[in-house]
Coordinates of C-alpha atoms in Angstrom, one line a residue:
M1 CA 19.3 -53.3 -18.0
G2 CA 18.6 -55.1 -14.8
F3 CA 20.8 -56.7 -12.1
V4 CA 19.7 -59.2 -9.5
P5 CA 22.5 -59.9 -6.9
L6 CA 21.4 -62.7 -4.6
P7 CA 23.2 -63.2 -1.3
T8 CA 22.5 -66.9 -1.2
S9 CA 23.9 -70.3 -0.2
A10 CA 25.3 -72.8 -2.6
A11 CA 22.1 -74.8 -2.4
D12 CA 20.0 -71.8 -3.7
L13 CA 19.7 -72.9 -7.3
P14 CA 16.8 -72.3 -9.7
G15 CA 14.0 -74.7 -8.9
R16 CA 15.3 -75.6 -5.4
A17 CA 14.5 -74.2 -2.0
A18 CA 17.2 -72.1 -0.6
A19 CA 18.5 -72.4 3.0
V20 CA 20.1 -69.0 2.9
G21 CA 19.9 -66.4 0.2
A22 CA 19.1 -62.8 -0.9
Q23 CA 18.2 -61.9 -4.5
R24 CA 18.9 -58.5 -6.0
S25 CA 17.3 -57.3 -9.2
S26 CA 17.9 -54.1 -11.2
S27 CA 17.2 -52.6 -14.5
T28 CA 18.8 -49.8 -16.5
L29 CA 17.2 -46.4 -16.9
P30 CA 17.5 -44.8 -20.3
V31 CA 20.1 -42.2 -19.3
G32 CA 22.6 -41.0 -21.8
P33 CA 26.4 -41.7 -21.4
Y34 CA 27.4 -38.0 -21.7
G35 CA 28.2 -37.8 -17.9
R36 CA 30.1 -41.2 -18.2
T37 CA 27.6 -42.8 -15.8
R38 CA 24.3 -44.7 -16.2
S39 CA 21.6 -45.0 -13.5
R40 CA 20.4 -48.5 -12.7
P41 CA 17.4 -49.2 -10.4
V42 CA 18.2 -52.2 -8.1
W43 CA 15.8 -54.5 -6.4
V44 CA 17.2 -56.7 -3.6
I45 CA 15.3 -59.8 -2.6
P46 CA 16.4 -61.8 0.5
R47 CA 15.9 -65.5 -0.1
G48 CA 15.7 -68.5 2.1
A49 CA 16.7 -68.0 5.7
L50 CA 18.0 -64.4 4.9
G51 CA 14.6 -63.0 4.3
E52 CA 11.0 -63.1 5.6
A53 CA 8.4 -65.4 4.0
D54 CA 7.5 -63.2 1.1
G55 CA 11.1 -62.0 0.5
S56 CA 10.2 -58.4 1.0
A57 CA 12.5 -57.7 4.0
P58 CA 15.7 -59.2 5.5
V59 CA 15.8 -60.9 8.8
G60 CA 18.9 -58.9 9.8
E61 CA 20.9 -55.9 8.9
L62 CA 21.7 -56.4 5.2
S63 CA 24.5 -54.5 3.5
L64 CA 25.4 -54.7 -0.2
Q65 CA 28.8 -53.5 -1.1
T66 CA 29.4 -52.6 -4.7
S67 CA 32.4 -52.6 -7.0
G68 CA 34.5 -49.5 -7.7
A69 CA 32.6 -48.8 -10.9
T70 CA 29.3 -48.8 -9.1
L71 CA 29.0 -45.5 -7.2
G72 CA 27.4 -46.2 -3.8
D73 CA 26.7 -49.1 -1.4
L74 CA 23.2 -50.2 -0.2
D75 CA 22.1 -50.8 3.4
F76 CA 18.8 -52.2 4.5
R77 CA 17.4 -52.4 8.0
A78 CA 16.1 -55.7 9.5
H79 CA 12.4 -56.5 9.0
E80 CA 11.8 -53.4 6.9
R81 CA 10.4 -53.6 3.4
I82 CA 13.2 -53.3 0.8
P83 CA 12.5 -50.5 -1.7
T84 CA 13.9 -50.2 -5.2
K85 CA 17.0 -48.0 -5.2
D86 CA 19.1 -46.5 -8.0
V87 CA 22.8 -46.8 -8.3
Q88 CA 25.2 -45.0 -10.6
V89 CA 27.5 -47.1 -12.7
A90 CA 30.6 -45.5 -14.3
L91 CA 31.3 -46.2 -17.9
M92 CA 34.8 -46.7 -19.2
G93 CA 36.2 -46.6 -22.7
G94 CA 34.4 -45.3 -25.7
S95 CA 33.2 -41.8 -26.5
V96 CA 29.8 -40.3 -27.3
S97 CA 31.5 -38.5 -30.2
D98 CA 31.6 -42.0 -31.9
Y99 CA 27.8 -42.1 -32.0
P100 CA 26.2 -44.3 -33.3
F101 CA 29.2 -46.7 -33.1
D102 CA 30.2 -45.9 -29.5
T103 CA 30.9 -48.8 -27.2
Y104 CA 31.5 -48.7 -23.4
E105 CA 32.8 -51.1 -20.8
T106 CA 32.1 -51.4 -17.1
D107 CA 32.3 -53.9 -14.2
I108 CA 29.4 -54.7 -11.9
G109 CA 30.1 -56.4 -8.6
F110 CA 28.1 -57.0 -5.3
R111 CA 29.2 -58.4 -2.0
A112 CA 26.5 -59.0 0.7
Q113 CA 26.7 -59.1 4.5
L114 CA 24.0 -60.0 6.9
D115 CA 24.6 -58.8 10.5
G116 CA 28.3 -58.5 9.6
K117 CA 28.6 -62.0 8.1
E118 CA 29.3 -62.4 4.4
V119 CA 26.8 -64.4 2.5
P120 CA 26.8 -65.6 -1.2
V121 CA 25.3 -63.5 -3.9
R122 CA 23.7 -64.4 -7.2
L123 CA 23.3 -61.6 -9.8
L124 CA 20.7 -61.6 -12.5
L125 CA 21.0 -59.1 -15.3
S126 CA 18.1 -57.9 -17.6
N127 CA 18.2 -55.2 -20.2
N128 CA 15.1 -53.0 -20.8
D129 CA 16.9 -50.2 -22.5
T130 CA 15.9 -49.9 -26.2
L131 CA 18.8 -47.6 -27.0
F132 CA 21.6 -49.9 -25.8
A133 CA 22.6 -53.5 -26.1
V134 CA 24.5 -55.2 -23.3
S135 CA 26.7 -58.3 -23.3
A136 CA 27.7 -59.7 -20.0
Q137 CA 30.5 -62.1 -19.0
R138 CA 30.8 -63.6 -15.6
A139 CA 33.9 -63.1 -13.6
P140 CA 34.8 -65.6 -10.8
S141 CA 35.0 -63.9 -7.5
G142 CA 34.2 -66.3 -4.7
Q143 CA 31.0 -65.5 -2.8
A144 CA 30.7 -62.1 -4.5
A145 CA 28.8 -61.6 -7.8
V146 CA 30.8 -59.8 -10.5
M147 CA 30.0 -59.2 -14.2
A148 CA 32.0 -57.6 -16.9
L149 CA 29.7 -55.6 -19.2
E150 CA 30.1 -54.3 -22.7
V151 CA 27.5 -51.6 -23.6
S152 CA 26.9 -50.6 -27.2
R153 CA 24.1 -49.0 -29.3
S154 CA 21.2 -51.3 -30.0
G155 CA 20.6 -52.7 -33.5
S156 CA 17.5 -50.7 -34.1
L157 CA 19.2 -47.5 -33.2
L158 CA 22.2 -48.3 -35.4
V159 CA 19.9 -49.0 -38.4
F160 CA 18.0 -45.8 -37.9
A161 CA 21.1 -43.7 -37.6
V162 CA 22.6 -45.2 -40.8
F163 CA 19.3 -44.6 -42.5
M164 CA 19.4 -40.9 -41.4
M165 CA 22.9 -40.5 -43.0
V166 CA 21.7 -42.1 -46.3
V167 CA 18.7 -39.8 -46.4
M168 CA 20.9 -36.7 -45.7
W169 CA 23.2 -37.6 -48.6
A170 CA 20.2 -38.4 -50.9
L171 CA 18.6 -35.0 -50.2
A172 CA 22.0 -33.2 -50.8
A173 CA 22.4 -35.1 -54.1
S174 CA 18.8 -34.1 -55.2
V175 CA 19.5 -30.4 -54.5
L176 CA 22.8 -30.7 -56.4
I177 CA 21.1 -32.2 -59.5
G178 CA 18.5 -29.5 -59.4
T179 CA 21.2 -26.8 -59.2
W180 CA 23.0 -28.3 -62.2
Y181 CA 19.7 -28.2 -64.2
L182 CA 18.8 -24.6 -63.3
T183 CA 22.3 -23.2 -63.9
T184 CA 22.9 -25.0 -67.2
R185 CA 19.5 -24.3 -68.8
G186 CA 19.5 -20.5 -68.0
E187 CA 16.1 -20.7 -66.3
G188 CA 16.7 -17.5 -64.3
V189 CA 15.5 -17.1 -60.8
V190 CA 13.0 -19.9 -60.2
W191 CA 11.4 -19.1 -56.9
P192 CA 9.7 -22.5 -56.3
A193 CA 13.0 -24.3 -56.7
L194 CA 14.7 -21.8 -54.4
G195 CA 12.0 -22.3 -51.8
W196 CA 12.4 -26.1 -52.0
M197 CA 16.2 -25.9 -51.6
A198 CA 16.0 -23.5 -48.6
A199 CA 13.3 -25.6 -46.9
T200 CA 15.6 -28.7 -47.3
L201 CA 18.5 -26.8 -45.8
F202 CA 16.5 -26.0 -42.6
A203 CA 14.6 -29.3 -42.5
L204 CA 17.8 -31.3 -42.2
S205 CA 18.6 -29.6 -38.9
A206 CA 15.2 -30.7 -37.5
F207 CA 15.7 -34.1 -39.0
R208 CA 19.1 -34.5 -37.4
N209 CA 17.7 -33.6 -33.9
T210 CA 15.4 -36.6 -34.1
A211 CA 18.4 -39.0 -33.8
P212 CA 17.7 -41.4 -30.9
G213 CA 19.6 -40.6 -27.8
S214 CA 20.0 -36.9 -28.7
P215 CA 23.7 -37.1 -29.7
P216 CA 25.8 -33.9 -29.3
I217 CA 27.0 -31.9 -32.2
G218 CA 30.3 -33.2 -33.6
C219 CA 29.6 -36.9 -33.5
V220 CA 30.2 -39.4 -36.3
L221 CA 26.7 -38.8 -37.6
D222 CA 27.5 -35.2 -38.2
W223 CA 30.9 -35.7 -39.8
F224 CA 29.8 -38.5 -42.0
A225 CA 26.6 -36.9 -43.3
F226 CA 24.9 -33.9 -41.7
L227 CA 27.6 -31.2 -41.9
W228 CA 28.5 -32.2 -45.5
A229 CA 24.9 -32.3 -46.6
E230 CA 24.2 -28.9 -45.1
T231 CA 27.3 -27.5 -46.8
V232 CA 26.4 -28.9 -50.2
I233 CA 22.8 -27.6 -50.0
A234 CA 23.9 -24.1 -48.8
L235 CA 26.4 -23.8 -51.7
C236 CA 23.7 -24.9 -54.2
V237 CA 21.3 -22.3 -53.0
I238 CA 23.9 -19.6 -53.4
A239 CA 24.9 -20.9 -56.9
V240 CA 21.2 -20.9 -58.1
V241 CA 20.7 -17.4 -56.9
L242 CA 23.8 -16.0 -58.5
A243 CA 23.1 -17.8 -61.8
G244 CA 19.5 -16.7 -61.8
V245 CA 20.3 -13.1 -61.2
R246 CA 22.9 -13.1 -63.9
T247 CA 20.4 -14.6 -66.4
A248 CA 17.8 -12.0 -65.5
L249 CA 20.2 -9.1 -65.9
R250 CA 21.2 -10.4 -69.4
A251 CA 17.5 -10.5 -70.3
D252 CA 17.0 -6.9 -69.2
D253 CA 20.0 -5.8 -71.2
G254 CA 18.6 -7.5 -74.3
E255 CA 15.3 -5.6 -74.0
D256 CA 17.1 -2.2 -73.7
D257 CA 18.9 -2.9 -77.0
G258 CA 15.5 -3.5 -78.9
P259 CA 13.8 -1.2 -81.7
G260 CA 14.6 2.5 -81.4
D261 CA 14.3 5.7 -83.5
G262 CA 16.7 4.9 -86.4
P263 CA 16.2 5.8 -90.1
G264 CA 14.4 2.6 -90.9
D265 CA 12.0 2.9 -87.9
G266 CA 8.5 4.5 -87.8
E267 CA 7.5 5.2 -91.4
D268 CA 7.5 2.2 -93.7
D269 CA 9.7 2.9 -96.7
G270 CA 9.2 -0.5 -98.4
P271 CA 7.5 -1.0 -101.7
D272 CA 4.3 -2.1 -99.9
G273 CA 4.5 0.6 -97.3
E274 CA 2.7 3.9 -97.0
G275 CA 5.5 5.8 -98.7
A276 CA 5.6 3.6 -101.8
G277 CA 4.0 6.3 -103.9
V278 CA 6.0 9.2 -102.7
P279 CA 8.3 10.4 -105.5
G280 CA 12.0 10.4 -104.7
P281 CA 14.5 12.8 -106.1
G282 CA 14.2 12.8 -109.9
G283 CA 11.5 10.3 -109.8
T284 CA 8.3 10.2 -111.9
G285 CA 5.9 9.8 -109.0
D286 CA 2.4 8.6 -110.0
L287 CA 2.5 7.2 -113.5
G288 CA -1.1 8.1 -114.3
R289 CA -2.7 10.1 -117.2
A290 CA 0.2 12.5 -117.5
S291 CA 2.6 9.7 -118.3
T292 CA 0.5 8.7 -121.4
Q293 CA 0.6 12.1 -123.0

């Protein structure tokens, strides 16, 4: 975001030569609103009779007084090149915990004096911050330049943050469906599936940290998607492990109850077995030649 306050005369209009004037330009640095302030570099350009031929230095002692929301005034010595300076602007309203839907308000005002005499100021505003969108409304204030600003997250940031929330819920739903399949089919402990679920659990944390502007933990992004997705995936991992271990224990118990040393085990007593020709009690045994006599 940039500001250009111009101490100037009423004749200093675009496309016309100014009899008296000083122009101030500033742009917003990408600084987060966690400290309730934003830093804005300011460029002051004396115009017309207020500055030298190239507008790089004032012809007298130039002082720029700022509004209450702007923390710090600016003073420039006569005939010395004016450097770009940063000013801190306090943000009012809104809370970063509402990310990515947080909105802030502030007032920007400048009043210029050259050698102790007040001169008119014109303020130009430009926004170079890709994380924030700024809407400005001019406030009448005589020779001073005052703007009421509303600062909100940019459209690209808002779209990406909403996309992140959708992806988090989609991954949580995928893990939940996989958990339902594994627990209802009795697949046991499926290590590849467990590895994928655990990787998703930890990957979401890294994915959340890529949110533009590095929002703090506990914002709307977390309450709407991240914390819930992490909870669902963690519970699914626990459920799959418990169900898999229970299925594996049942399979082991079934093997222990298999063939043993009972009466029907070992020697085959059937008609086609090895003991088919063994005579039983009172039996005839082998009905060979003796049975024909």
